[in-house]
Amino acid sequence: MKRTVISLGGSIMVRGEDDPKFLMEFRDLLLAQPKDHRIIIITGGGRTARDHIRIGRELGSDEATLDSVGIEATRLNAWLLISGLPDECHPVPIGSIEEALIAIGSFRIVIGGGTHPGHTTDTVAALIAEKWKADSFLNLTAVNGAYTADPNEDRNAKKIDSMTSLQLLELVSDTASGAGSHSVMDPVAAKIIHRAHLRTYIMNGRDLGSVKACLDGKQFDGTIIYHEKEVS
Ligand code: UTP
């Protein structure tokens, strides 16, 4: 049995552009996978999470409460993905890592959102991948891989085709820690990828050609994260 965990960015699920078309094509890609390929998907909160967190912060909320606001947005997106999937998918968003591991025993696709305050859905997905001993961890985001700097802000940012998990840790180490903060990977998730030796792939989730190629073990447009021990 092949085991894959996907962290699906909320900002690519609902970005106000061809969203139903993307979600239908993503669903078809999942359903076309071989029956012995089990997949756990953790959805992010995207713009809904960020908008609600921003408004709550203006109301004077503490960060832990804003994390809870963000978690509900991630679960809203989990419900959205579930709503388009037939019986092969667990019918409700899982509420914990353990629940995901139980559910995947009975369903070939399991979907969930955030769990506890203080991290992002990348971390939830990485923890599931660690406990489940997943073969691969896909981080589907809004850019086509990891860059040396934020490509939206720095014109000299260069794409990184492959790097070690230690290099990933260094790259994301100065990410801010407040609710709704954003980078190509949550630093806590990067730590789990490193300690668990998780083979990780980062790519643009809207580029389903690359997602399919990656799932099929073929060359794709994105970044591959290896563990040091694999390359030395
Ligand atoms: P996301 O995982 O969506 O963050 O969680 P993101 O990096 O902005 O992801 P994209 O844009 O969807 O790709 C949104 C917020 O929800 C809270 C955090 O505040 C996070 O920033 N959250 C989420 C938690 O506190 N715990 C969780 O397990 C998940």
CSV table of C-alpha atoms and ligand atoms in Angstrom, one decimal:
chain,number,residue,atom,x,y,z
A,1,MET,CA,0.0,0.0,0.0
A,2,LYS,CA,1.3,3.4,-1.0
A,3,ARG,CA,0.8,6.2,1.6
A,4,THR,CA,0.7,9.9,0.7
A,5,VAL,CA,-0.1,12.9,2.9
A,6,ILE,CA,-1.0,16.2,1.1
A,7,SER,CA,-1.0,19.6,2.7
A,8,LEU,CA,-3.4,21.5,0.4
A,9,GLY,CA,-3.1,25.3,0.7
A,10,GLY,CA,-6.4,27.1,1.3
A,11,SER,CA,-5.3,29.9,-1.0
A,12,ILE,CA,-5.2,27.5,-4.0
A,13,MET,CA,-8.5,25.8,-3.2
A,14,VAL,CA,-10.4,29.1,-3.1
A,15,ARG,CA,-8.7,31.9,-4.9
A,16,GLY,CA,-11.7,33.4,-6.7
A,17,GLU,CA,-10.6,32.0,-10.1
A,18,ASP,CA,-11.9,28.7,-11.6
A,19,ASP,CA,-12.3,27.3,-8.2
A,20,PRO,CA,-15.0,24.7,-9.0
A,21,LYS,CA,-13.1,23.6,-12.1
A,22,PHE,CA,-9.8,23.2,-10.1
A,23,LEU,CA,-11.6,21.3,-7.3
A,24,MET,CA,-13.3,18.9,-9.8
A,25,GLU,CA,-10.0,18.2,-11.6
A,26,PHE,CA,-8.2,17.7,-8.2
A,27,ARG,CA,-11.0,15.3,-7.2
A,28,ASP,CA,-10.7,13.4,-10.5
A,29,LEU,CA,-7.0,13.1,-10.0
A,30,LEU,CA,-7.5,11.6,-6.5
A,31,LEU,CA,-10.1,9.1,-7.7
A,32,ALA,CA,-7.9,8.0,-10.6
A,33,GLN,CA,-5.2,6.8,-8.2
A,34,PRO,CA,-4.8,3.1,-7.8
A,35,LYS,CA,-7.1,1.6,-5.2
A,36,ASP,CA,-4.2,0.6,-2.9
A,37,HIS,CA,-2.9,4.2,-2.8
A,38,ARG,CA,-4.2,5.8,0.4
A,39,ILE,CA,-4.2,9.6,0.7
A,40,ILE,CA,-4.7,11.9,3.7
A,41,ILE,CA,-5.3,15.6,2.8
A,42,ILE,CA,-5.1,18.4,5.2
A,43,THR,CA,-6.6,21.7,3.9
A,44,GLY,CA,-5.4,25.2,4.8
A,45,GLY,CA,-7.6,28.2,5.5
A,46,GLY,CA,-6.4,30.5,2.8
A,47,ARG,CA,-7.8,34.0,2.4
A,48,THR,CA,-10.9,33.2,4.6
A,49,ALA,CA,-8.5,32.4,7.5
A,50,ARG,CA,-6.4,35.5,7.0
A,51,ASP,CA,-9.3,37.9,6.6
A,52,HIS,CA,-11.1,36.6,9.7
A,53,ILE,CA,-7.8,36.6,11.7
A,54,ARG,CA,-7.1,40.2,10.6
A,55,ILE,CA,-10.6,41.4,11.7
A,56,GLY,CA,-10.3,39.5,15.0
A,57,ARG,CA,-6.9,41.1,15.7
A,58,GLU,CA,-8.4,44.5,15.1
A,59,LEU,CA,-11.1,43.6,17.7
A,60,GLY,CA,-8.2,43.1,20.2
A,61,SER,CA,-8.2,39.3,20.3
A,62,ASP,CA,-5.4,37.2,21.7
A,63,GLU,CA,-3.3,35.1,19.2
A,64,ALA,CA,-4.6,31.7,20.6
A,65,THR,CA,-8.2,32.7,19.9
A,66,LEU,CA,-7.2,33.9,16.4
A,67,ASP,CA,-5.6,30.5,15.9
A,68,SER,CA,-9.0,28.9,16.7
A,69,VAL,CA,-10.6,31.3,14.1
A,70,GLY,CA,-8.0,30.1,11.6
A,71,ILE,CA,-8.7,26.4,12.5
A,72,GLU,CA,-12.4,26.8,11.7
A,73,ALA,CA,-11.5,28.3,8.3
A,74,THR,CA,-9.3,25.2,7.5
A,75,ARG,CA,-12.2,22.9,8.5
A,76,LEU,CA,-14.6,24.9,6.3
A,77,ASN,CA,-12.2,24.1,3.3
A,78,ALA,CA,-12.0,20.4,4.4
A,79,TRP,CA,-15.8,20.2,4.2
A,80,LEU,CA,-15.7,21.9,0.8
A,81,LEU,CA,-13.3,19.2,-0.5
A,82,ILE,CA,-15.4,16.4,1.1
A,83,SER,CA,-18.6,17.8,-0.4
A,84,GLY,CA,-17.3,16.9,-3.9
A,85,LEU,CA,-16.1,13.4,-3.1
A,86,PRO,CA,-18.2,10.2,-3.1
A,87,ASP,CA,-18.2,7.2,-0.7
A,88,GLU,CA,-14.5,6.5,-1.0
A,89,CYS,CA,-13.8,9.5,1.3
A,90,HIS,CA,-14.3,9.6,5.1
A,91,PRO,CA,-17.5,11.7,5.4
A,92,VAL,CA,-16.4,14.3,8.0
A,93,PRO,CA,-13.1,16.3,8.5
A,94,ILE,CA,-10.9,14.5,11.0
A,95,GLY,CA,-10.4,16.4,14.2
A,96,SER,CA,-7.1,15.0,15.3
A,97,ILE,CA,-4.0,13.2,14.0
A,98,GLU,CA,-5.1,9.9,15.7
A,99,GLU,CA,-8.6,10.2,14.1
A,100,ALA,CA,-6.9,10.5,10.7
A,101,LEU,CA,-4.9,7.3,11.3
A,102,ILE,CA,-8.0,5.4,12.4
A,103,ALA,CA,-10.1,6.7,9.5
A,104,ILE,CA,-7.5,5.8,6.8
A,105,GLY,CA,-7.9,2.2,7.9
A,106,SER,CA,-11.4,2.2,6.4
A,107,PHE,CA,-11.3,4.8,3.6
A,108,ARG,CA,-8.8,5.4,0.9
A,109,ILE,CA,-9.1,9.2,1.1
A,110,VAL,CA,-9.3,11.1,4.5
A,111,ILE,CA,-9.6,14.9,4.7
A,112,GLY,CA,-9.2,17.3,7.6
A,113,GLY,CA,-8.1,20.7,8.6
A,114,GLY,CA,-6.3,22.3,11.6
A,115,THR,CA,-6.2,20.7,15.1
A,116,HIS,CA,-4.6,22.8,17.8
A,117,PRO,CA,-3.6,26.5,18.2
A,118,GLY,CA,0.1,27.4,17.6
A,119,HIS,CA,0.9,25.9,14.2
A,120,THR,CA,-0.5,25.6,10.7
A,121,THR,CA,-2.0,22.8,8.7
A,122,ASP,CA,1.5,22.0,7.2
A,123,THR,CA,2.4,20.9,10.7
A,124,VAL,CA,-0.7,18.8,11.1
A,125,ALA,CA,0.0,17.1,7.8
A,126,ALA,CA,3.7,16.5,8.7
A,127,LEU,CA,2.8,15.0,12.0
A,128,ILE,CA,0.3,12.6,10.3
A,129,ALA,CA,3.0,11.7,7.8
A,130,GLU,CA,5.4,11.0,10.6
A,131,LYS,CA,3.1,8.8,12.6
A,132,TRP,CA,1.6,7.0,9.5
A,133,LYS,CA,5.1,6.5,8.1
A,134,ALA,CA,4.0,8.0,4.8
A,135,ASP,CA,6.0,7.3,1.6
A,136,SER,CA,5.7,11.0,0.6
A,137,PHE,CA,4.5,14.3,1.8
A,138,LEU,CA,3.3,16.8,-0.8
A,139,ASN,CA,3.0,20.5,0.1
A,140,LEU,CA,0.7,22.0,-2.5
A,141,THR,CA,1.0,25.8,-2.4
A,142,ALA,CA,0.6,28.9,-4.5
A,143,VAL,CA,4.2,28.9,-5.9
A,144,ASN,CA,6.0,26.3,-8.0
A,145,GLY,CA,8.5,25.3,-5.2
A,146,ALA,CA,10.7,26.8,-2.6
A,147,TYR,CA,12.7,30.0,-3.5
A,148,THR,CA,15.7,31.6,-1.9
A,149,ALA,CA,13.4,34.5,-0.9
A,150,ASP,CA,9.7,35.4,-1.4
A,151,PRO,CA,9.4,35.6,-5.2
A,152,ASN,CA,6.4,38.0,-4.8
A,153,GLU,CA,8.7,40.5,-2.9
A,154,ASP,CA,12.2,39.8,-4.2
A,155,ARG,CA,12.9,39.9,-8.0
A,156,ASN,CA,16.2,38.2,-7.4
A,157,ALA,CA,14.6,35.2,-5.7
A,158,LYS,CA,15.8,31.9,-7.2
A,159,LYS,CA,13.9,28.6,-7.3
A,160,ILE,CA,15.5,25.7,-5.5
A,161,ASP,CA,15.0,22.4,-7.3
A,162,SER,CA,16.2,20.2,-4.4
A,163,MET,CA,17.6,20.7,-0.9
A,164,THR,CA,18.1,18.9,2.3
A,165,SER,CA,15.7,19.1,5.2
A,166,LEU,CA,18.4,21.0,7.2
A,167,GLN,CA,18.5,23.6,4.4
A,168,LEU,CA,14.7,23.9,4.4
A,169,LEU,CA,14.9,24.5,8.2
A,170,GLU,CA,17.4,27.3,7.7
A,171,LEU,CA,15.3,28.8,4.9
A,172,VAL,CA,12.1,29.0,7.0
A,173,SER,CA,13.6,29.6,10.5
A,174,ASP,CA,12.8,33.4,10.6
A,175,THR,CA,9.1,33.0,9.8
A,176,ALA,CA,6.9,35.0,12.2
A,177,SER,CA,4.9,33.0,14.7
A,178,GLY,CA,1.6,34.9,15.0
A,179,ALA,CA,-1.8,33.6,13.8
A,180,GLY,CA,-2.1,33.7,10.1
A,181,SER,CA,1.7,34.1,9.4
A,182,HIS,CA,2.8,32.7,6.1
A,183,SER,CA,5.8,31.2,4.3
A,184,VAL,CA,6.4,28.3,1.9
A,185,MET,CA,6.5,26.0,5.0
A,186,ASP,CA,5.7,26.4,8.6
A,187,PRO,CA,9.0,26.1,10.5
A,188,VAL,CA,7.5,23.5,12.9
A,189,ALA,CA,6.5,21.4,9.9
A,190,ALA,CA,10.1,21.7,8.6
A,191,LYS,CA,11.4,20.4,11.9
A,192,ILE,CA,9.1,17.3,11.7
A,193,ILE,CA,10.2,16.7,8.0
A,194,HIS,CA,13.8,16.7,9.2
A,195,ARG,CA,13.4,14.5,12.3
A,196,ALA,CA,11.1,12.0,10.6
A,197,HIS,CA,13.2,11.8,7.3
A,198,LEU,CA,10.0,12.6,5.3
A,199,ARG,CA,10.5,12.7,1.6
A,200,THR,CA,8.8,16.0,0.8
A,201,TYR,CA,7.7,17.7,-2.5
A,202,ILE,CA,6.7,21.3,-2.8
A,203,MET,CA,4.8,22.5,-5.9
A,204,ASN,CA,2.1,24.7,-7.2
A,205,GLY,CA,-1.2,23.0,-6.4
A,206,ARG,CA,-2.9,24.6,-9.3
A,207,ASP,CA,-0.5,22.9,-11.7
A,208,LEU,CA,-2.2,19.5,-11.6
A,209,GLY,CA,0.1,18.2,-14.3
A,210,SER,CA,3.0,18.5,-11.8
A,211,VAL,CA,0.9,17.1,-9.0
A,212,LYS,CA,0.0,14.0,-11.1
A,213,ALA,CA,3.6,13.6,-12.3
A,214,CYS,CA,4.8,13.7,-8.7
A,215,LEU,CA,2.2,11.2,-7.5
A,216,ASP,CA,3.3,8.9,-10.4
A,217,GLY,CA,7.0,9.2,-9.4
A,218,LYS,CA,7.9,11.2,-12.5
A,219,GLN,CA,9.7,14.5,-13.0
A,220,PHE,CA,7.7,17.6,-12.0
A,221,ASP,CA,8.1,21.3,-11.6
A,222,GLY,CA,8.8,21.9,-7.9
A,223,THR,CA,11.2,21.4,-5.1
A,224,ILE,CA,12.3,18.0,-3.6
A,225,ILE,CA,13.4,17.9,0.0
A,226,TYR,CA,15.8,15.0,0.9
A,227,HIS,CA,17.2,14.0,4.3
A,228,GLU,CA,21.0,14.6,4.6
A,229,LYS,CA,21.5,10.9,5.0
A,230,GLU,CA,20.0,10.2,1.6
A,231,VAL,CA,22.4,12.5,-0.2
A,232,SER,CA,25.7,11.9,1.7
B,1,UTP,P1,-3.2,27.5,7.5
B,1,UTP,O1,-2.7,26.2,7.7
B,1,UTP,O2,-4.2,27.7,6.4
B,1,UTP,O3,-2.0,28.6,7.3
B,1,UTP,O4,-3.9,28.0,8.8
B,1,UTP,P2,-1.4,29.1,6.0
B,1,UTP,O5,0.1,28.9,6.1
B,1,UTP,O6,-1.9,30.5,5.9
B,1,UTP,O7,-1.9,28.2,4.8
B,1,UTP,P3,-2.6,28.5,3.3
B,1,UTP,O8,-2.7,30.0,3.0
B,1,UTP,O9,-4.0,27.9,3.5
B,1,UTP,O10,-1.8,27.8,2.4
B,1,UTP,C1,-4.4,29.3,9.0
B,1,UTP,C2,-4.2,29.7,10.4
B,1,UTP,O11,-5.0,28.9,11.3
B,1,UTP,C3,-4.3,28.6,12.5
B,1,UTP,C4,-3.0,29.5,12.4
B,1,UTP,O12,-3.3,30.8,13.0
B,1,UTP,C5,-2.8,29.6,10.9
B,1,UTP,O13,-2.0,30.6,10.6
B,1,UTP,N1,-4.1,27.2,12.7
B,1,UTP,C6,-4.3,26.3,11.7
B,1,UTP,C7,-3.8,26.7,14.0
B,1,UTP,O14,-3.7,27.4,14.9
B,1,UTP,N2,-3.7,25.3,14.1
B,1,UTP,C8,-3.8,24.4,13.1
B,1,UTP,O15,-3.6,23.2,13.3
B,1,UTP,C9,-4.1,25.0,11.8
